[in-house]
XYZ file of C-alpha atoms in Angstrom:
606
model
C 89.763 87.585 94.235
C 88.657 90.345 93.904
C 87.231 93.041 96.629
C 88.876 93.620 100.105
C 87.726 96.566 102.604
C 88.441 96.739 105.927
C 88.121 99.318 109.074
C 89.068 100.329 112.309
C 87.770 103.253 114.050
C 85.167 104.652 116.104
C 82.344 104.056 113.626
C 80.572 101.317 113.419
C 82.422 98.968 110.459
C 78.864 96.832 109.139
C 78.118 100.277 107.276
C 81.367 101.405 105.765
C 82.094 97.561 104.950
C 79.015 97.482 102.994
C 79.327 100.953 101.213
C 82.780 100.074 100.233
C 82.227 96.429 98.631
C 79.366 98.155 96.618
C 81.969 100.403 95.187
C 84.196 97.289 94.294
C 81.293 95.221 93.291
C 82.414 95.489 89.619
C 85.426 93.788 90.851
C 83.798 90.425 91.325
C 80.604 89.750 92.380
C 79.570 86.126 93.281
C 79.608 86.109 96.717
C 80.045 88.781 99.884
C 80.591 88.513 103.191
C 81.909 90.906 106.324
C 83.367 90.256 110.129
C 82.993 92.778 112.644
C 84.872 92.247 116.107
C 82.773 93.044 118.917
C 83.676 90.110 122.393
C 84.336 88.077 119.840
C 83.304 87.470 115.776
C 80.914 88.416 114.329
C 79.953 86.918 110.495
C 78.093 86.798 107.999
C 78.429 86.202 104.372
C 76.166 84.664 101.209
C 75.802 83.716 97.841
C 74.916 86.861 95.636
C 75.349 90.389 95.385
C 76.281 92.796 98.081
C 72.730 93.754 98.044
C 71.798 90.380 99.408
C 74.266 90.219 102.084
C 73.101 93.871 103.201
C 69.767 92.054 103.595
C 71.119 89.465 106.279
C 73.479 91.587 108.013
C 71.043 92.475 111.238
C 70.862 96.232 112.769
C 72.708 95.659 115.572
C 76.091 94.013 113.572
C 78.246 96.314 115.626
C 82.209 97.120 116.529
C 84.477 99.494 115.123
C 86.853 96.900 113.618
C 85.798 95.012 110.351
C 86.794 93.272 107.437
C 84.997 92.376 104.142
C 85.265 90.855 100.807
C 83.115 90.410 97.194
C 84.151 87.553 95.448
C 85.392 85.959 92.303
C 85.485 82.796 92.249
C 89.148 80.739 91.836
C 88.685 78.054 94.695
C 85.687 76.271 95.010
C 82.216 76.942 93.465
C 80.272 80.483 94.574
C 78.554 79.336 97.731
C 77.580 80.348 101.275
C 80.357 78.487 102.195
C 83.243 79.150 99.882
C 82.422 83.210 100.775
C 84.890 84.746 102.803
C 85.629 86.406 105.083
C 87.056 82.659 106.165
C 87.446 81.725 110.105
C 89.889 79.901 112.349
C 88.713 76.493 113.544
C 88.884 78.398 116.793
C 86.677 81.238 115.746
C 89.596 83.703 116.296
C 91.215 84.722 113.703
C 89.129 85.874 110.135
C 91.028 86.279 106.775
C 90.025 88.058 103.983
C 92.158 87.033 100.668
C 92.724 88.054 96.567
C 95.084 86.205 94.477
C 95.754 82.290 94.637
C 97.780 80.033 96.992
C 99.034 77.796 94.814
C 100.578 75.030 97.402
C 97.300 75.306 99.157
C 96.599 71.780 98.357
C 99.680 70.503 100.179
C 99.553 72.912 103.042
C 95.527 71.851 103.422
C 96.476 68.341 103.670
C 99.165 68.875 106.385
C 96.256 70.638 108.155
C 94.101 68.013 107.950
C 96.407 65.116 108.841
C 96.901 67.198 112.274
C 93.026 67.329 112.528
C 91.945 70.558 111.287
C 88.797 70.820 109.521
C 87.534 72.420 107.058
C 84.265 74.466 105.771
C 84.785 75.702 102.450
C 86.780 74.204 99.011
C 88.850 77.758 99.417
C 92.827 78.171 99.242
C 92.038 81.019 101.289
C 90.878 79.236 104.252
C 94.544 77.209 104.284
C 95.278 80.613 105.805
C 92.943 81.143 108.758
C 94.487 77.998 110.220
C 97.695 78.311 109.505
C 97.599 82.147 111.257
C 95.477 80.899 113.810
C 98.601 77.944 114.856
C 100.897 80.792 114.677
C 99.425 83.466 116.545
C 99.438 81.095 119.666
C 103.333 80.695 119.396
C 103.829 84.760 118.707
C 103.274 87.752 120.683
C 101.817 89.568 118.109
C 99.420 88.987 114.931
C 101.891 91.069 112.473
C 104.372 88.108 113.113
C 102.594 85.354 113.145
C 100.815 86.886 109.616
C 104.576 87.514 108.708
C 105.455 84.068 109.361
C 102.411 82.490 108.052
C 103.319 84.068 104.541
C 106.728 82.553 104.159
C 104.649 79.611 103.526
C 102.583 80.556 100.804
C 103.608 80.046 97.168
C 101.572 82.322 95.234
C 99.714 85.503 95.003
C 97.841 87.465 97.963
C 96.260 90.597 99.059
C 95.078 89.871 102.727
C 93.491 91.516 105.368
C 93.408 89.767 108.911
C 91.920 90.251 112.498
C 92.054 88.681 115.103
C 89.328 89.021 118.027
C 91.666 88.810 121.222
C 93.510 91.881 119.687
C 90.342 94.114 118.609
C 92.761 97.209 118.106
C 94.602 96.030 115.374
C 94.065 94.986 111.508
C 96.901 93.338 109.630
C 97.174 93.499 105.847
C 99.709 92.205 103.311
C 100.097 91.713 99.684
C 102.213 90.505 97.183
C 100.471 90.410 93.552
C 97.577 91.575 94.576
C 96.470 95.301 95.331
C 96.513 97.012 98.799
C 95.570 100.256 99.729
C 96.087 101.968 102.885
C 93.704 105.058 103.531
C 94.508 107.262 106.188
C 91.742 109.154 108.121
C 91.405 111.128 111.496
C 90.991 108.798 113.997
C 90.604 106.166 111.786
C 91.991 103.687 108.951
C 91.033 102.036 105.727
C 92.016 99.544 103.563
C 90.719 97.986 100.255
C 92.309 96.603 97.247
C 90.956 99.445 95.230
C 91.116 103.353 96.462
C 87.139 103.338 94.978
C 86.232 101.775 98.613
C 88.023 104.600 100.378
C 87.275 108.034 98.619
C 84.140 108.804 100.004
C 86.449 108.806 103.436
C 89.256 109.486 102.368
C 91.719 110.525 99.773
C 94.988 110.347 101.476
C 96.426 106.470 100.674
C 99.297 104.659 100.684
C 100.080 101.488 98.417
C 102.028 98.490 99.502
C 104.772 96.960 97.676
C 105.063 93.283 96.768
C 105.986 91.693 100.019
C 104.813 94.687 102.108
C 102.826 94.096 105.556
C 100.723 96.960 107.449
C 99.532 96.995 110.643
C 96.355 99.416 110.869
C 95.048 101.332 114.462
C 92.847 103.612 114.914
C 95.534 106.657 114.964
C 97.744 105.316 112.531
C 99.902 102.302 110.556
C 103.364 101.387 110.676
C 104.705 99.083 107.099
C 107.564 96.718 107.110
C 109.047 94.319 104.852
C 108.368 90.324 104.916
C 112.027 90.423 106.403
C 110.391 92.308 109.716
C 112.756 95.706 108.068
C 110.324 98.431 108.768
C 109.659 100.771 105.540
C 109.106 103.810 105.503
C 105.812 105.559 103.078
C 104.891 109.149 102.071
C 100.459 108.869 101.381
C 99.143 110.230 98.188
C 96.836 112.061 97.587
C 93.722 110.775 94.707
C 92.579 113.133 92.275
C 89.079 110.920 92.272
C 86.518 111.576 94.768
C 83.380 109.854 95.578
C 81.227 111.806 92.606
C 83.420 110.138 89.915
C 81.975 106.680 91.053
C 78.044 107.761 90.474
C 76.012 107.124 87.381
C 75.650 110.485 87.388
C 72.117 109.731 86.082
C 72.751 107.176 83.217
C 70.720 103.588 83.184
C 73.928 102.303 83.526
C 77.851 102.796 84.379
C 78.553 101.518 80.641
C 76.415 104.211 78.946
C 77.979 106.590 81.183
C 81.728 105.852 80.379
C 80.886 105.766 76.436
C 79.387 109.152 77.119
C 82.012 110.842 78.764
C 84.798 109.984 76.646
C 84.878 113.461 74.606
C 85.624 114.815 77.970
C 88.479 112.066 79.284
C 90.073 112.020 75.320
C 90.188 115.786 76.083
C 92.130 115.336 79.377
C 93.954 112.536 78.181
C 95.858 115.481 75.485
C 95.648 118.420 77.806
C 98.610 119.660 78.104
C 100.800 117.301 76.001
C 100.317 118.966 72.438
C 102.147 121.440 70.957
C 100.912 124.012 68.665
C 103.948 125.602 67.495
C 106.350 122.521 66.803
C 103.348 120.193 65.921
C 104.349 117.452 68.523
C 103.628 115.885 71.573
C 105.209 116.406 75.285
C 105.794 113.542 77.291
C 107.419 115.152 80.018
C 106.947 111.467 82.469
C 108.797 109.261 79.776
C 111.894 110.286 81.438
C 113.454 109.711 78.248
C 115.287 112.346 76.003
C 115.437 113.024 72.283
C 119.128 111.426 72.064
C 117.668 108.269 73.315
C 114.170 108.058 71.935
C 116.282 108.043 68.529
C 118.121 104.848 69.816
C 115.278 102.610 69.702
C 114.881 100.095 66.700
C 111.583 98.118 67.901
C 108.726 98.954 69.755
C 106.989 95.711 71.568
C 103.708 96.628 73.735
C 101.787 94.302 76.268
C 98.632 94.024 77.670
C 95.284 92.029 78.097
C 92.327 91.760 76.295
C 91.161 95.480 75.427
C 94.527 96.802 76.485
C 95.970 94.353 73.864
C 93.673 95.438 71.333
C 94.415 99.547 72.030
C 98.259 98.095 71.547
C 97.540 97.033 68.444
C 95.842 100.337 67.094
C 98.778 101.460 69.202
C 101.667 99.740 67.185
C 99.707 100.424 63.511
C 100.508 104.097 65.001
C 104.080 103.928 65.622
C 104.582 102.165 62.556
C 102.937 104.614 60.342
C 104.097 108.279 61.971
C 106.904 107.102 63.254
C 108.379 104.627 60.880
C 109.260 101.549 63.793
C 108.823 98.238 64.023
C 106.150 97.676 66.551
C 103.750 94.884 67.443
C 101.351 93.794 70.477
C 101.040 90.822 72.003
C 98.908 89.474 74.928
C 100.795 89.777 78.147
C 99.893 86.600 79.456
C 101.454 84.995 76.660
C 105.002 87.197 76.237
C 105.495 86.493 80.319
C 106.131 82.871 79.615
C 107.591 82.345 76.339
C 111.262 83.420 77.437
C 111.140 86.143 75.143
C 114.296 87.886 73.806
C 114.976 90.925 75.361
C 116.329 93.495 73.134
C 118.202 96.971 74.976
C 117.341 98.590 71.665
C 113.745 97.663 72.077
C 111.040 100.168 73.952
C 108.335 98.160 75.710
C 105.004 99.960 76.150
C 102.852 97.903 78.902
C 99.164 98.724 78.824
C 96.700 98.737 81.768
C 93.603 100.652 82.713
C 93.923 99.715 86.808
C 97.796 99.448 86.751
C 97.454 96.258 88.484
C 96.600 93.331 85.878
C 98.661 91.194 87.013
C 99.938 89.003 83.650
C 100.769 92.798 82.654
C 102.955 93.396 86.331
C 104.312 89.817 85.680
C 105.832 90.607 82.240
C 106.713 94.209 83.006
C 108.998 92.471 86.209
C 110.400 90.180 83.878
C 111.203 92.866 81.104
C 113.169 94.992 84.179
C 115.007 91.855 85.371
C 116.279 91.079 81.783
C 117.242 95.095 81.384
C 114.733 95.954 79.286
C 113.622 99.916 79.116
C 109.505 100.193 79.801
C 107.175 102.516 79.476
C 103.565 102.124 81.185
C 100.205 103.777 80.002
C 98.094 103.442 82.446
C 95.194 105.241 84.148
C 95.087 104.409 87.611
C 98.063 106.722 89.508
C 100.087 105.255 92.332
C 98.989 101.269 90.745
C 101.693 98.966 90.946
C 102.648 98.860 87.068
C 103.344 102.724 87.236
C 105.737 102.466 90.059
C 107.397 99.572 88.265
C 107.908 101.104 85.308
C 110.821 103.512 84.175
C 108.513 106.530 82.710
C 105.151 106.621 81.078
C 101.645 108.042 80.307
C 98.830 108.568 82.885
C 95.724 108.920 81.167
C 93.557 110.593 83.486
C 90.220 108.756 81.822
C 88.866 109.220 85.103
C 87.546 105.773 87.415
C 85.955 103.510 85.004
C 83.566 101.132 86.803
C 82.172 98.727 84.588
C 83.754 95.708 83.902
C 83.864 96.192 80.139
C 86.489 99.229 78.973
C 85.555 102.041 76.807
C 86.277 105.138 77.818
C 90.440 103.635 78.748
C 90.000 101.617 75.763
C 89.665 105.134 73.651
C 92.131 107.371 75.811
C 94.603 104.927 75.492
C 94.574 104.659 72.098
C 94.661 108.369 71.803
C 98.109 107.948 74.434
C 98.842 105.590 71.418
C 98.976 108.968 69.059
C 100.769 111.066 71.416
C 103.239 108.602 71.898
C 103.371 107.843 67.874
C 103.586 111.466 67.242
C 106.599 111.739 69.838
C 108.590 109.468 68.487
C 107.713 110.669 64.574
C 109.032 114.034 65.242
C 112.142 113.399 66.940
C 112.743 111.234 63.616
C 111.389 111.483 60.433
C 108.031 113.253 60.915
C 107.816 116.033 58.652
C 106.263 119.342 60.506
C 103.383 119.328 58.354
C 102.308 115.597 58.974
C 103.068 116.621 62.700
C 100.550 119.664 62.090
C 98.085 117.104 60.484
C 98.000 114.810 63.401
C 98.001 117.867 65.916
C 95.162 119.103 64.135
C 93.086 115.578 63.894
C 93.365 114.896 67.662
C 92.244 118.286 68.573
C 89.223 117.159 66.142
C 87.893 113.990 67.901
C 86.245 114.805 71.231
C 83.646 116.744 68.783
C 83.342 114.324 66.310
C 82.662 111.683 69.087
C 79.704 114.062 70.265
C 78.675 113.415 66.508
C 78.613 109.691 66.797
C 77.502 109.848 70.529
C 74.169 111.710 68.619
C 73.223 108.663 66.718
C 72.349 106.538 69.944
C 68.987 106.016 69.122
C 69.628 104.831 65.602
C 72.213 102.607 66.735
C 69.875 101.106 69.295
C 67.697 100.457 67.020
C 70.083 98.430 64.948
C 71.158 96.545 67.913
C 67.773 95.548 68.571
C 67.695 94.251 64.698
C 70.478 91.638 65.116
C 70.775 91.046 68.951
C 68.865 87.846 68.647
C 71.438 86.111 66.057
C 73.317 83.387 68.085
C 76.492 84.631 66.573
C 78.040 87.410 64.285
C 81.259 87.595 62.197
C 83.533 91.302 62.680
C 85.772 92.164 59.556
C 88.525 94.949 59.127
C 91.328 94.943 57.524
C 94.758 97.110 58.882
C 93.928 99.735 60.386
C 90.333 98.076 61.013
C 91.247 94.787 62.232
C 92.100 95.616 65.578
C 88.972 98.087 65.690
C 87.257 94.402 64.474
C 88.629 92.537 66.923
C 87.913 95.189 70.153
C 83.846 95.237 68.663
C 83.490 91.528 68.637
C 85.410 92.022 72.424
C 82.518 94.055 73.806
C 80.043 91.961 72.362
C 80.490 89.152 72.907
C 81.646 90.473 77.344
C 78.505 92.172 77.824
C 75.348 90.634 75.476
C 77.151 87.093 75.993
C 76.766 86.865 71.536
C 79.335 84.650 70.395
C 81.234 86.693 68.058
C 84.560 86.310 66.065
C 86.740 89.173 64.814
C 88.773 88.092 61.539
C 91.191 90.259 58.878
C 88.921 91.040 56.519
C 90.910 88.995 53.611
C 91.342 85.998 55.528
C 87.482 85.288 55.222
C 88.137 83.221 52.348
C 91.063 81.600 54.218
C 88.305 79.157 56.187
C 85.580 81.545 57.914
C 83.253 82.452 54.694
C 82.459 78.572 55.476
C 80.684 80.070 58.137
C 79.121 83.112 56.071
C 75.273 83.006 55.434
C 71.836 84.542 56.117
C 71.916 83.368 60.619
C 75.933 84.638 60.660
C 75.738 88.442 59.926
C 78.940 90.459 59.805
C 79.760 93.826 61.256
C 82.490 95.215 58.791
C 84.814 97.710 59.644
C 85.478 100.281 56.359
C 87.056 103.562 56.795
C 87.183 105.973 53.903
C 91.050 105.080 52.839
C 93.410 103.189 50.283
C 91.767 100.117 51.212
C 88.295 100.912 50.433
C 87.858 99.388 47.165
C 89.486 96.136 48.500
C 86.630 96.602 51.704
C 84.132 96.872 49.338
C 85.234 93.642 47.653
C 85.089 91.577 50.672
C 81.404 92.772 51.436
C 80.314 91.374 47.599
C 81.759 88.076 48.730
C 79.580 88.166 52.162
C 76.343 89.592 50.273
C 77.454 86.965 47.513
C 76.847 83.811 50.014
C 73.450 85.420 51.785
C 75.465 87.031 54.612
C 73.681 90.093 56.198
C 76.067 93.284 56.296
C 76.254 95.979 58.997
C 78.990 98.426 57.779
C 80.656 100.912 59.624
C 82.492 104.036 57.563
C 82.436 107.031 56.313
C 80.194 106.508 53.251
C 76.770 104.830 52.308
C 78.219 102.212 49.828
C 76.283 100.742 47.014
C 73.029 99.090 48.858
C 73.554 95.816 47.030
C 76.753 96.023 49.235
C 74.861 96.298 52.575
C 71.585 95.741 54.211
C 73.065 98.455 57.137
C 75.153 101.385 57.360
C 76.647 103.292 60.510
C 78.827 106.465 58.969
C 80.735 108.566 61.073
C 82.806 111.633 60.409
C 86.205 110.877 59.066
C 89.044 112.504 60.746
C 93.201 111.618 59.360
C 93.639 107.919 58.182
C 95.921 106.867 61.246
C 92.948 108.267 63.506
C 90.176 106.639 61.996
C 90.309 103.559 64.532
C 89.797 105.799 67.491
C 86.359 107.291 65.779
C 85.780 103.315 64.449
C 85.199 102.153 67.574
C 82.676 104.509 69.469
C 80.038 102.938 67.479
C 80.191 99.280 68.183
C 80.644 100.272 71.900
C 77.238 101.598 71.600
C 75.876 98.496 69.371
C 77.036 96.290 72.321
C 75.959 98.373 75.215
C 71.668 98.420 73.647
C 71.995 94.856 72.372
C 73.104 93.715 75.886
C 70.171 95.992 77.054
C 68.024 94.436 74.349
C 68.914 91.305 75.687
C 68.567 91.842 79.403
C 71.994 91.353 80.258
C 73.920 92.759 83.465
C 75.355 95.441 81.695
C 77.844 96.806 83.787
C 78.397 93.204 85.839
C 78.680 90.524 83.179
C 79.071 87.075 84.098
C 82.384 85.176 84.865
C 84.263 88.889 84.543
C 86.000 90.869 86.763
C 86.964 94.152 86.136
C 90.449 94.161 87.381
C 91.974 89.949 86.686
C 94.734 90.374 89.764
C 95.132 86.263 88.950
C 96.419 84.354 86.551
């Protein structure tokens, strides 16, 4: 993985190519390359950012057919080599390729026993050769890319060309994100519509096992069985603007920034003044059968798995359900049971993670009922699932989640809320909650305000090798999401624990190099907080506390306080803060903010 763009028009591609794997630089980012076809192929690729390859690609890199790629490496170590796009022995054919063949090592030593050799330690370049053998016994590339792909065990988004047939681009995925985008006179494709809005914003998304053939005036789609299919485009709500800084230092800073404004869209429209609840018109679920559900199980990965948990403390609380979270990657291969009086809530800011798509295709196979929240309209988890909740957050471009993080946790509430009042949620609570949500966009322009303080703490205890978060309930997964960004973007070890499981084993670790960011909202639990903060300060430990009071100073050498909004709330408010304590001690510490290392924004692999 993880950026594909390609082109065919009359433009010159070099440009568009370029512009486009900038967009999905936040993707994955160790190594770019492009192909033009002009009499021939036309490469170049390198080690590095986009910005380097834009330096090597010479003036006069023309043709108005093109494919290119950013990468993350799976295969092979980054490298001028191991870049793609990856060539035919032949210099014909020139593959671009997300996901992971995983018989590539058999199918590259059946290549090599007939002589083939090869340039790069890539599973991608398995393919180059193999549709390089087959376009010579086929009459067109679409079949002998069709055939080439009953071969491959594994995951794929691909786009091919081939330079005898310079009026033509073939792409194909299965597990792996395509997007068609349709212009005049000319087509697109990426594996993320960012590449293709400043073009275009009519697309079209393959299916698993879905093939396109791209010309200049138009596409045709069919099935891996050669069945054409049959597509209606879409139409994005983002446009080019959306992926700017807009005049932040940094895509991070601008995400944190905005999220009064996506929270706000994420509830417009969905809450209901008079009968203090929340519509979710695209559940597709009525009030008979929302009552039928006994458990409530939600999936997702890393901060998605952390807004489920905030997410099933919700549920729990307003609606009186069993719920829990668990990491996608792990329910996919346990065998889990699945229960028909279970709801499963799968979680996923780009729609397209794929240990999320993985479980959610088990979960349908088995009969389960699903629900997606998800931000990214059109992605493959929202057409898998039977009903759910856009969030309409907006694009989010760097690799570390805030502003989804927060939007879906406020989903979280609606959903919570839903379910409460077609139960046992009294109209006042429903009134309380109503009330509270229509409360936090302004009282995240409060805690947005204390930037500079907060920047100033950040500074203060960036340079400690490692820190300790604490919460307890409705603060552990708030804990566990702050030690998340840290640790992702100022590369600070940091571990996120229950707060009263410190004395369990980690106080060991507890003194004067190990401080600990504690997580205390202003509820039934405070006195207990408070306790656990003695035992830190106790053993030397340094204290940053976030709440909603100044505690007793022997308590902490640091205080963050924010303004307190309903108890089952709190976590959404608890949160903006460390955002902005990881965002300035990354910036403290000179990290790639918005690019960190060994991350990609959207993990299309296992």
């Amino acid at each position: 993985m993880c950026g594909i763009v390609a082109y065919i028009g009359p433009k010159d591609a070099a440009p568009i190519l370029l512009e486009g794997l900038q967009r999905l630089e936040y993707r994955g980012y160790d190594s770019a390359g492009v192909v033009v076809s002009n009499k021939g192929l036309k490469l170049r690729k390198v080690k590095g950012r986009v910005a380097d390859l834009a330096k090597v690609v010479p003036a006069r890199f023309k043709g108005g057919l093109g494919i290119g790629h950013t990468r993350w490496a799976t295969h092979g170590v980054p490298s001028d080599e191991n870049a793609h796009p990856h060539l035919s022995a032949d210099q014909r054919i020139a593959v671009v390729h997300n996901g992971i063949i995983e018989n590539a090592g058999e199918l590259r030593a059946k290549l090599e026993a007939d002589g083939v050799e090869f340039l790069s330690e890539t599973d991608t370049e398995v393919l180059a050769h193999l549709i390089a053998h087959a376009v010579d016994e086929n009459d067109s590339l679409e079949e002998a890319v069709r055939k080439t792909l009953k071969s491959i065990v594994g995951t794929y988004g691909i786009a091919v060309i081939d330079a005898e047939r310079p009026g033509e681009v073939v792409v194909a995925r299965n597990g792996s994100p395509i997007v068609v985008g349709i212009g005049e006179k000319e087509m697109f494709a990426a594996s993320d519509v960012a590449a293709l809005v400043r073009y275009t914003r009519q697309v079209v998304h393959l299916e698993d096992g879905e093939l396109a053939v791209l010309k200049a005036d138009g596409f045709h789609t069919f099935a891996s069985d050669a069945r054409e299919t049959a597509k209606e485009p879409l139409t994005v709500d983002w446009d080019a603007g959306h992926y700017d800084t807009g005049g932040y230092e940094h895509y991070l800073l601008k995400e944190i920034s905005e999220q009064p404004e996506t929270m706000t869209r994420t509830m417009s429209g969905r809450l209901d003044e008079r009968f203090h609840v929340a519509h979710l018109g695209g559940l597709n679920m009525d009030a008979r059968e929302t009552r039928g559900f006994r458990r409530v199980k939600i999936i997702g990965c890393g901060s998605a798995y952390y807004s489920g948990q905030i997410g099933a403390q919700l549920i729990e609380e307003l609606a009186r359900i069993p719920a829990d979270a668990e990491p996608a990657s792990e329910f996919r291969y346990r065998n889990p049971v699945v229960d028909p009086d279970t709801l499963y809530v799968a979680i996923s800011q780009s729609g397209e993670t794929y240990d999320t798509l993985a479980a959610v295709q088990e979960l349908k196979r088995k009969g389960g009922r699903v629900i997606g929240i998800v931000n990214a309209v059109g992605s493959a988890i929202a057409r898998e699932v039977d009903g759910g909740i856009y969030l309409h957050a907006g694009p989010e471009v760097s690799v570390a989640s805030t502003k989804a993080f927060t939007s879906t946790s406020v989903a979280f509430a609606l959903l919570a809320l839903h379910l409460g009042r077609v139960r046992d949620l009294s109209p006042a609570d429903g009134r309380r909650i109503v009330e509270g949500l229509r409360r936090l966009p302004g009282q995240i322009e409060q805690i947005l305000e204390q930037g500079e303080a907060i920047a100033e703490l950040a500074k203060k205890y960036a340079d400690h090798p490692s820190m300790m978060f604490v919460g307890r309930v409705r603060g552990y997964p708030v804990a566990r999401e702050g030690a998340q960004k840290l640790k992702e973007i100022s590369y600070v070890h940091a571990e996120a624990y229950p707060a009263s499981e410190l004395k369990h084993g980690p106080l060991a670790l507890i003194g004067p190099e190990m401080p600990t960011v504690a997580i205390v909202p202003d509820d039934e639990l405070l006195d207990k907080n408070l306790t656990t903060l003695g035992e830190i300060r106790a053993r030397g430990g340094r204290v940053l506390m976030v709440g909603h009071r100044e505690p007793d100073a022997k308590l902490a050498d640091d205080v963050i306080v924010i303004p307190k909004n309903e108890i089952e709330l709190d976590p959404i408010l608890l949160t903006i803060p460390l955002q902005l304590l990881a965002y300035h001690a990354a910036v403290a510490l000179g990290r790639d903010v918005d690019k960190p290392r060994n991350l990609a924004k959207s993990v299309t692999v296992e």
